[in-house]
Short mmCIF file of C-alpha atoms in Angstrom, two decimals:
data_model
loop_
_atom_site.label_atom_id
_atom_site.label_comp_id
_atom_site.label_asym_id
_atom_site.label_seq_id
_atom_site.Cartn_x
_atom_site.Cartn_y
_atom_site.Cartn_z
CA MET P 1 36.34 -106.33 -20.22
CA VAL P 2 34.05 -108.72 -22.13
CA ARG P 3 34.08 -108.30 -25.89
CA LEU P 4 32.57 -109.91 -28.99
CA SER P 5 32.80 -108.41 -32.50
CA ILE P 6 30.09 -107.54 -35.03
CA LEU P 7 31.23 -109.15 -38.22
CA GLY P 8 32.53 -112.70 -38.17
CA PHE P 9 34.99 -115.16 -36.79
CA ALA P 10 38.12 -115.56 -38.94
CA VAL P 11 40.45 -118.33 -37.84
CA LEU P 12 43.94 -119.00 -39.18
CA LEU P 13 44.61 -122.73 -39.50
CA ALA P 14 48.28 -123.74 -39.67
CA SER P 15 49.82 -126.40 -41.93
CA CYS P 16 53.27 -128.07 -42.02
CA GLY P 17 56.17 -127.19 -44.29
CA SER P 18 59.91 -127.71 -44.55
CA GLY P 19 60.66 -123.99 -44.38
CA LEU P 20 62.78 -121.64 -46.45
CA VAL P 21 66.40 -122.15 -45.43
CA ASP P 22 68.74 -119.16 -45.39
CA ASN P 23 72.42 -119.90 -44.97
CA GLY P 24 72.99 -116.68 -43.06
CA GLU P 25 75.46 -115.34 -45.64
CA LEU P 26 72.95 -113.29 -47.62
CA THR P 27 71.80 -109.88 -46.44
CA TYR P 28 68.94 -107.76 -47.67
CA THR P 29 70.31 -105.05 -49.93
CA GLY P 30 67.35 -102.70 -49.74
CA GLY P 31 65.67 -101.17 -52.76
CA SER P 32 62.72 -98.88 -53.30
CA GLU P 33 60.28 -101.71 -53.99
CA LEU P 34 60.43 -103.33 -50.53
CA ARG P 35 57.24 -102.66 -48.56
CA THR P 36 59.13 -101.98 -45.34
CA ASP P 37 56.00 -100.73 -43.57
CA LEU P 38 54.13 -103.98 -44.22
CA VAL P 39 57.10 -106.20 -43.36
CA LEU P 40 57.60 -104.51 -39.99
CA GLN P 41 53.87 -104.29 -39.26
CA PHE P 42 53.54 -108.05 -39.75
CA VAL P 43 56.62 -109.29 -37.86
CA ASN P 44 55.75 -107.06 -34.89
CA CYS P 45 52.12 -108.17 -34.55
CA ALA P 46 50.62 -111.09 -32.64
CA ASP P 47 49.85 -112.93 -35.91
CA ALA P 48 53.58 -113.54 -36.49
CA THR P 49 53.89 -116.70 -34.40
CA VAL P 50 56.67 -119.24 -34.87
CA GLU P 51 54.15 -121.57 -36.50
CA VAL P 52 52.92 -118.98 -39.00
CA LEU P 53 56.43 -117.77 -39.89
CA ASP P 54 57.67 -121.34 -40.29
CA ASN P 55 54.71 -123.03 -41.94
CA ASP P 56 52.80 -120.28 -43.74
CA VAL P 57 55.52 -117.76 -44.62
CA GLY P 58 58.03 -120.54 -45.26
CA LEU P 59 60.97 -119.41 -43.15
CA ASP P 60 63.62 -121.63 -41.64
CA SER P 61 62.31 -122.61 -38.21
CA ARG P 62 65.40 -121.07 -36.59
CA ALA P 63 64.70 -117.74 -38.28
CA ALA P 64 61.06 -117.91 -37.20
CA LYS P 65 62.02 -118.54 -33.58
CA GLY P 66 64.64 -115.77 -33.66
CA ILE P 67 62.10 -113.23 -34.94
CA VAL P 68 59.48 -114.13 -32.34
CA ASP P 69 62.02 -114.22 -29.51
CA HIS P 70 63.22 -110.73 -30.48
CA VAL P 71 59.72 -109.22 -30.61
CA HIS P 72 58.33 -110.97 -27.52
CA GLY P 73 61.36 -110.30 -25.32
CA ALA P 74 62.84 -112.48 -22.59
CA ASP P 75 59.49 -113.45 -21.04
CA GLY P 76 58.17 -114.80 -24.34
CA ALA P 77 54.91 -112.84 -24.14
CA LEU P 78 53.62 -109.83 -26.05
CA GLY P 79 52.16 -106.92 -24.15
CA THR P 80 54.81 -106.83 -21.43
CA GLY P 81 57.55 -104.34 -20.64
CA ASP P 82 60.38 -106.24 -22.32
CA ASP P 83 58.79 -106.38 -25.81
CA ASN P 84 61.31 -105.41 -28.50
CA PRO P 85 59.56 -104.78 -31.85
CA PHE P 86 61.68 -104.32 -34.97
CA ASP P 87 62.18 -100.69 -35.98
CA THR P 88 64.03 -101.28 -39.26
CA VAL P 89 64.52 -104.01 -41.86
CA ASP P 90 68.24 -103.95 -41.08
CA GLU P 91 67.42 -104.93 -37.51
CA LEU P 92 65.29 -107.80 -38.84
CA ASP P 93 68.05 -108.80 -41.27
CA ALA P 94 70.48 -109.10 -38.34
CA ILE P 95 68.54 -112.05 -36.89
CA ALA P 96 70.33 -115.35 -37.53
CA TYR P 97 69.08 -117.22 -40.62
CA VAL P 98 67.18 -114.15 -41.84
CA GLY P 99 68.43 -112.72 -45.11
CA THR P 100 67.24 -111.71 -48.58
CA PRO P 101 65.07 -114.80 -49.28
CA ALA P 102 63.48 -114.68 -45.83
CA ILE P 103 62.65 -110.97 -46.01
CA ALA P 104 61.23 -111.42 -49.51
CA ALA P 105 59.01 -114.24 -48.22
CA ILE P 106 57.84 -112.09 -45.30
CA GLU P 107 57.08 -109.21 -47.66
CA LYS P 108 55.04 -111.44 -49.98
CA PHE P 109 53.00 -112.76 -47.05
CA ALA P 110 52.51 -109.28 -45.56
CA VAL P 111 51.38 -107.81 -48.88
CA ALA P 112 48.81 -110.61 -49.24
CA LYS P 113 47.62 -109.97 -45.68
CA TYR P 114 47.47 -106.18 -45.60
CA GLY P 115 47.24 -105.12 -49.28
CA SER P 116 49.95 -104.00 -51.67
CA THR P 117 49.33 -100.30 -52.26
CA PRO P 118 48.95 -97.35 -49.93
CA THR P 119 45.49 -95.82 -49.74
CA PRO P 120 45.37 -92.32 -51.27
CA ASP P 121 44.56 -89.26 -49.18
CA PRO P 122 40.83 -89.79 -48.68
CA THR P 123 39.23 -86.41 -48.09
CA PRO P 124 39.69 -82.82 -49.21
CA SER P 125 42.52 -81.35 -47.18
CA THR P 126 43.65 -77.89 -46.22
CA GLY P 127 47.10 -78.94 -47.38
CA GLU P 128 48.52 -79.17 -43.88
CA LYS P 129 50.73 -82.22 -43.34
CA VAL P 130 52.85 -83.32 -40.43
CA THR P 131 55.59 -85.95 -40.30
CA VAL P 132 56.36 -87.88 -37.11
CA GLU P 133 58.70 -90.88 -36.90
CA SER P 134 59.04 -90.76 -40.73
CA VAL P 135 55.26 -91.16 -41.20
CA THR P 136 53.42 -88.28 -42.89
CA PHE P 137 49.80 -87.54 -41.95
CA SER P 138 47.35 -85.19 -43.63
CA ASP P 139 45.20 -82.97 -41.44
CA ALA P 140 42.23 -85.27 -42.10
CA GLU P 141 44.25 -88.33 -41.07
CA VAL P 142 45.44 -86.66 -37.86
CA ALA P 143 41.86 -85.74 -36.94
CA GLU P 144 40.72 -89.31 -37.61
CA VAL P 145 43.55 -90.85 -35.55
CA LEU P 146 42.79 -88.59 -32.59
CA ASP P 147 39.06 -89.36 -32.79
CA LEU P 148 39.85 -93.07 -33.02
CA LEU P 149 42.05 -93.00 -29.93
CA ASN P 150 39.83 -90.71 -27.87
CA ASN P 151 36.33 -91.89 -28.78
CA ARG P 152 36.38 -95.27 -30.55
CA PHE P 153 39.25 -97.14 -28.94
CA ASP P 154 37.48 -100.23 -27.60
CA ALA P 155 35.32 -100.68 -30.69
CA GLU P 156 37.95 -100.23 -33.40
CA MET P 157 41.55 -100.20 -32.19
CA PRO P 158 41.87 -104.01 -32.09
CA LYS P 159 41.29 -104.00 -35.87
CA VAL P 160 44.32 -101.76 -36.51
CA GLY P 161 46.90 -104.53 -36.26
CA LEU P 162 49.23 -103.03 -33.66
CA SER P 163 51.63 -105.07 -31.59
CA SER P 164 50.11 -105.76 -28.20
CA SER P 165 52.75 -103.58 -26.53
CA ALA P 166 51.74 -100.54 -28.62
CA TYR P 167 48.05 -101.38 -28.20
CA PHE P 168 48.16 -101.50 -24.42
CA SER P 169 50.42 -98.44 -24.17
CA LEU P 170 47.85 -96.43 -26.13
CA HIS P 171 45.02 -98.03 -24.16
CA ASP P 172 46.53 -96.95 -20.84
CA ALA P 173 47.77 -93.50 -21.90
CA PRO P 174 46.13 -90.38 -20.41
CA ARG P 175 43.24 -88.89 -22.41
CA PRO P 176 42.58 -86.89 -24.44
CA PHE P 177 45.15 -87.15 -27.20
CA THR P 178 45.39 -83.66 -28.72
CA SER P 179 48.16 -84.05 -31.31
CA ILE P 180 49.82 -86.71 -33.42
CA GLN P 181 53.09 -85.80 -31.70
CA GLN P 182 51.55 -86.83 -28.38
CA VAL P 183 50.56 -90.16 -29.93
CA ALA P 184 54.09 -90.69 -31.28
CA ALA P 185 55.59 -89.93 -27.87
CA THR P 186 53.63 -92.75 -26.23
CA LYS P 187 55.74 -95.67 -25.02
CA ASN P 188 56.09 -98.51 -27.59
CA VAL P 189 54.62 -96.34 -30.37
CA GLY P 190 56.99 -95.75 -33.28
CA THR P 191 57.11 -95.90 -37.07
CA VAL P 192 55.42 -99.29 -37.33
CA ALA P 193 52.50 -98.40 -35.05
CA LEU P 194 52.01 -94.98 -36.66
CA THR P 195 52.02 -96.54 -40.13
CA ALA P 196 49.38 -99.04 -39.03
CA LEU P 197 47.24 -96.21 -37.60
CA LYS P 198 47.56 -94.23 -40.83
CA ARG P 199 46.59 -97.22 -42.98
CA TYR P 200 43.60 -97.98 -40.77
CA VAL P 201 42.16 -94.46 -40.73
CA ASP P 202 42.64 -94.23 -44.49
CA SER P 203 40.61 -97.42 -44.90
CA GLN P 204 37.84 -95.84 -42.79
CA LEU P 205 37.86 -92.55 -44.67
CA ILE P 206 37.67 -94.41 -47.98
CA PRO P 207 35.34 -97.38 -47.40
CA GLY P 208 36.79 -100.67 -48.65
CA PRO P 209 35.09 -103.85 -49.93
CA THR P 210 32.15 -105.24 -47.95
CA PRO P 211 30.78 -108.77 -47.87
CA GLU P 212 27.92 -107.66 -50.14
CA PRO P 213 29.51 -105.42 -52.81
CA ASP P 214 27.62 -103.46 -55.40
CA PRO P 215 28.02 -105.51 -58.63
CA SER P 216 28.48 -102.26 -60.55
CA GLY P 217 31.69 -101.71 -58.57
CA CYS P 218 33.46 -104.66 -60.25
CA VAL P 219 36.77 -103.60 -61.79
CA ALA P 220 37.26 -106.77 -63.85
CA THR P 221 37.32 -106.21 -67.60
CA GLY P 222 37.20 -109.75 -68.94
CA GLY P 223 40.11 -111.60 -70.51
CA THR P 224 41.83 -114.95 -70.89
CA TYR P 225 43.58 -116.45 -67.87
CA ASP P 226 45.38 -119.80 -68.06
CA THR P 227 43.64 -120.35 -71.42
CA VAL P 228 40.18 -119.82 -69.85
CA LYS P 229 38.27 -116.97 -71.52
CA PHE P 230 35.95 -114.70 -69.50
CA THR P 231 33.60 -112.00 -70.68
CA GLN P 232 33.41 -109.01 -68.35
CA VAL P 233 30.11 -110.26 -66.92
CA GLU P 234 31.52 -113.77 -66.39
CA GLU P 235 34.64 -112.44 -64.67
CA CYS P 236 32.66 -110.14 -62.39
CA HIS P 237 30.42 -113.04 -61.41
CA ALA P 238 33.48 -115.24 -60.78
CA VAL P 239 34.97 -112.54 -58.54
CA ASP P 240 31.69 -112.23 -56.64
CA PHE P 241 31.65 -116.02 -56.22
CA MET P 242 35.20 -116.08 -54.81
CA ASN P 243 34.41 -113.24 -52.40
CA ARG P 244 31.00 -114.34 -51.14
CA ALA P 245 30.50 -118.08 -51.67
CA ARG P 246 30.65 -120.21 -48.57
CA PHE P 247 33.31 -122.90 -48.37
CA SER P 248 30.52 -125.47 -48.46
CA GLU P 249 29.37 -123.95 -51.79
CA MET P 250 32.82 -124.35 -53.41
CA GLY P 251 32.82 -128.15 -53.49
CA ALA P 252 33.04 -128.31 -57.30
CA LEU P 253 36.53 -126.75 -57.22
CA PRO P 254 39.65 -128.94 -56.91
CA ASP P 255 40.97 -129.03 -53.34
CA LYS P 256 43.85 -126.60 -53.92
CA GLY P 257 41.70 -124.26 -55.99
CA ARG P 258 39.00 -124.30 -53.33
CA LEU P 259 41.43 -123.36 -50.56
CA VAL P 260 43.00 -120.56 -52.59
CA ALA P 261 39.61 -119.10 -53.56
CA TYR P 262 38.32 -119.23 -49.98
CA GLN P 263 41.50 -118.37 -48.10
CA GLY P 264 43.84 -116.65 -50.58
CA LYS P 265 42.63 -113.04 -50.18
CA PRO P 266 41.32 -112.86 -46.62
CA ARG P 267 40.16 -109.77 -44.82
CA LEU P 268 40.60 -111.16 -41.33
CA ALA P 269 38.86 -108.29 -39.59
CA ASP P 270 35.47 -109.45 -40.83
CA GLY P 271 35.88 -112.80 -42.60
CA SER P 272 35.26 -111.43 -46.09
CA ARG P 273 37.54 -111.82 -49.12
CA THR P 274 39.01 -109.18 -51.41
CA TRP P 275 39.44 -110.72 -54.86
CA ALA P 276 39.23 -108.03 -57.55
CA THR P 277 39.91 -109.98 -60.77
CA ALA P 278 40.12 -113.53 -62.04
CA ALA P 279 43.70 -112.74 -63.03
CA GLU P 280 44.64 -112.49 -59.33
CA TYR P 281 43.31 -115.99 -58.80
CA ALA P 282 44.97 -117.39 -61.93
CA ASN P 283 48.32 -115.95 -60.85
CA SER P 284 48.13 -117.52 -57.38
CA SER P 285 50.57 -120.29 -56.49
CA GLY P 286 49.32 -123.74 -57.43
CA ILE P 287 46.46 -122.48 -59.64
CA GLY P 288 46.19 -123.56 -63.28
CA THR P 289 43.68 -124.08 -66.07
CA THR P 290 41.62 -126.70 -64.21
CA ALA P 291 41.04 -124.50 -61.17
CA VAL P 292 40.30 -121.35 -63.19
CA ALA P 293 37.82 -123.24 -65.38
CA ALA P 294 36.18 -124.69 -62.26
CA VAL P 295 35.70 -121.22 -60.77
CA LYS P 296 34.09 -119.99 -63.99
CA SER P 297 31.77 -123.00 -64.15
CA ALA P 298 30.84 -122.95 -60.46
CA ALA P 299 30.18 -119.21 -60.51
CA ALA P 300 27.82 -119.59 -63.46
CA SER P 301 25.47 -121.81 -61.45
CA TRP P 302 25.90 -120.06 -58.09
CA THR P 303 23.46 -117.66 -56.44
CA ALA P 304 24.57 -115.55 -53.49
CA ASN P 305 23.21 -116.91 -50.22
CA GLY P 306 23.54 -114.15 -47.65
CA LEU P 307 26.86 -113.56 -45.90
CA PRO P 308 29.94 -115.61 -46.88
CA TYR P 309 30.07 -117.47 -43.59
CA ASP P 310 29.77 -121.16 -42.83
CA THR P 311 28.42 -122.80 -39.71
CA VAL P 312 30.18 -124.79 -37.01
CA ALA P 313 28.47 -127.91 -38.37
CA THR P 314 29.56 -127.45 -42.00
CA THR P 315 33.06 -126.47 -40.93
CA TRP P 316 33.32 -129.65 -38.88
CA ALA P 317 32.11 -131.65 -41.89
CA ASN P 318 34.81 -130.06 -44.08
CA ARG P 319 37.56 -130.16 -41.44
CA SER P 320 39.89 -132.35 -43.51
CA LYS P 321 39.83 -129.75 -46.32
CA LEU P 322 40.30 -126.62 -44.23
CA LEU P 323 44.01 -126.07 -43.65
CA ASN P 324 46.46 -123.17 -43.82
CA GLY P 325 44.19 -120.16 -43.81
CA PRO P 326 41.16 -118.40 -42.36
CA VAL P 327 37.68 -119.84 -42.03
CA ALA P 328 34.72 -117.62 -41.20
CA PHE P 329 31.67 -118.22 -39.01
CA ASN P 330 28.46 -116.23 -38.76
CA ARG P 331 26.66 -116.31 -35.39
CA VAL P 332 28.03 -118.58 -32.70
CA TYR P 333 27.09 -119.19 -29.07
CA ALA P 334 29.46 -119.66 -26.15
CA THR P 335 27.51 -122.43 -24.44
CA LYS P 336 29.98 -123.74 -21.86
CA MET P 337 33.12 -122.46 -20.20
CA LEU P 338 35.89 -125.08 -20.02
CA PRO P 339 37.81 -125.72 -16.77
CA ASP P 340 40.71 -123.33 -16.22
CA SER P 341 43.00 -126.18 -15.27
CA ALA P 342 42.69 -127.75 -18.72
CA HIS P 343 44.24 -124.81 -20.57
CA SER P 344 46.90 -122.92 -18.67
CA GLY P 345 47.05 -119.30 -19.76
CA PHE P 346 43.78 -119.42 -21.72
CA GLN P 347 40.07 -118.91 -21.23
CA CYS P 348 38.18 -121.47 -23.28
CA ALA P 349 34.56 -122.08 -24.20
CA GLU P 350 32.55 -124.42 -26.40
CA ILE P 351 31.02 -122.52 -29.33
CA ARG P 352 27.98 -123.80 -31.25
CA ASP P 353 25.60 -122.67 -33.98
CA THR P 354 22.71 -122.71 -31.51
CA PRO P 355 22.60 -123.21 -27.74
CA THR P 356 21.61 -126.88 -28.21
CA ALA P 357 23.47 -127.82 -31.43
CA PRO P 358 25.39 -131.14 -31.20
CA ASN P 359 28.50 -129.96 -33.09
CA TYR P 360 30.90 -127.64 -31.32
CA LEU P 361 34.40 -126.19 -31.45
CA ASN P 362 36.52 -125.09 -28.51
CA LEU P 363 37.67 -121.47 -28.73
CA CYS P 364 40.52 -120.47 -26.41
CA VAL P 365 41.60 -116.88 -25.80
CA PRO P 366 44.88 -115.93 -24.06
CA ARG P 367 44.21 -114.56 -20.58
CA TYR P 368 46.24 -111.40 -21.13
CA ILE P 369 43.74 -110.45 -23.83
CA CYS P 370 40.82 -110.86 -21.43
CA GLU P 371 42.51 -108.46 -18.99
CA GLY P 372 41.27 -110.43 -16.00
CA ALA P 373 37.65 -110.57 -17.17
CA ILE P 374 35.62 -113.44 -18.63
CA CYS P 375 35.83 -113.34 -22.43
CA PHE P 376 33.03 -115.85 -23.02
CA PRO P 377 30.20 -115.80 -20.47
CA GLU P 378 27.84 -118.72 -20.99
CA GLY P 379 24.88 -118.08 -23.25
CA VAL P 380 26.26 -115.02 -25.03
CA GLY P 381 25.70 -115.16 -28.77
CA GLY P 382 26.72 -112.86 -31.57
CA TYR P 383 29.35 -112.45 -34.23
CA VAL P 384 32.94 -113.19 -33.26
CA ALA P 385 36.19 -112.01 -34.90
CA ALA P 386 39.59 -113.45 -34.05
CA ASP P 387 42.70 -114.86 -35.67
CA GLY P 388 43.69 -118.28 -34.43
CA LYS P 389 45.30 -121.60 -35.24
CA LEU P 390 44.31 -125.25 -35.23
CA ARG P 391 45.16 -127.38 -32.23
CA SER P 392 44.77 -131.12 -32.10
CA GLY P 393 41.79 -132.27 -30.10
CA THR P 394 39.74 -135.36 -29.37
CA GLY P 395 36.35 -135.35 -31.00
CA ASN P 396 36.40 -131.62 -31.73
CA TRP P 397 38.53 -128.79 -33.06
CA GLU P 398 40.26 -126.49 -30.64
CA LEU P 399 40.94 -123.01 -32.00
CA VAL P 400 43.44 -120.89 -30.13
CA SER P 401 42.94 -117.18 -30.69
CA ASN P 402 45.88 -114.87 -31.37
CA GLY P 403 43.64 -111.83 -31.70
CA LEU P 404 41.22 -109.82 -29.59
CA VAL P 405 37.60 -110.81 -29.04
CA TYR P 406 34.83 -108.29 -28.53
CA LYS P 407 31.36 -108.19 -27.01
CA LEU P 408 28.62 -106.88 -29.28
CA ALA P 409 26.37 -104.45 -27.42
CA ASN P 410 23.15 -105.96 -28.78
CA SER P 411 24.16 -109.62 -28.50
CA PRO P 412 21.18 -111.91 -27.94
#
């Protein structure tokens, strides 16, 4: 199964950190404000690696390892029969060195990744609702889930954010699905997977932000943030700049402000960003008056230049600045497969801006994702979407994918 996606290549680059230490004596006490669905969705998905939990979320490394070991099972790999995803926050809390601070940190990261509010019921409904595994679906949502599973699986399911065990169970299940109860009865599908399906179909029924938004859709109202005053027009332009400017066009911002603007509100499925107001940026960790003023000034002299994607060449040039977050590419070419022996468990290829470009990155995809096929045949171009992390390399960057990669039907 050879796959490349239509929208862009989003890569998660990991940094180092000391980690949030939990003494093991605290326990999470619950409360109506905890976004349990997002917490469980994140810790059960392939994105929740030891490195991300330790370095990006800020957990104690022992807590990070305990979480991953629990989810991946004894064989240490997702998508196998011994996977053990978390079903409740209490189960997560029971992991050594995970307690109130750790769960709060996971929630904060998950909210930033997936969004903080549920999407409202998107279409007129007959009023029929059904609840399975504590997740309530409207009739419109049920119809959309069934259509997704029966007719659009290969094209869209990898964007849903399921654990690989739930993904492959649904992939291999007999067709057609005729009820949401049948979906819920599928092996490895429970509350977390159903919640992810519901959130995804809601986002499809109510279209979300796109890389080229209608300026009239700006919700910013103007205001003063960290002593920097914006008119409504200035704030809307600043938001547009943060969502659509390329990293190479944000050079006037201080380093921290540049990273937050480019990586702080990622939409990893397509490489776009989802800033809605300048207040969101001003309230981000590490952002102050200097960064907010720089965004306002840079936005004033910026003109949108197509899609918000950089090239392999400009990313290589900015490699020392790009840490701890996603970076997006437009079209790339897989120009050379790398020897299997060099990367056990992965299929790897050199990717370039053009078939003959001198700059290249190595993209490696876990073999279990390729399902025995070649993920990157030589010469295939197109848009690529995947989450990944930085690996050290000699003379190039090596990007190891944690997500699925798809072939675009009309690739050149």
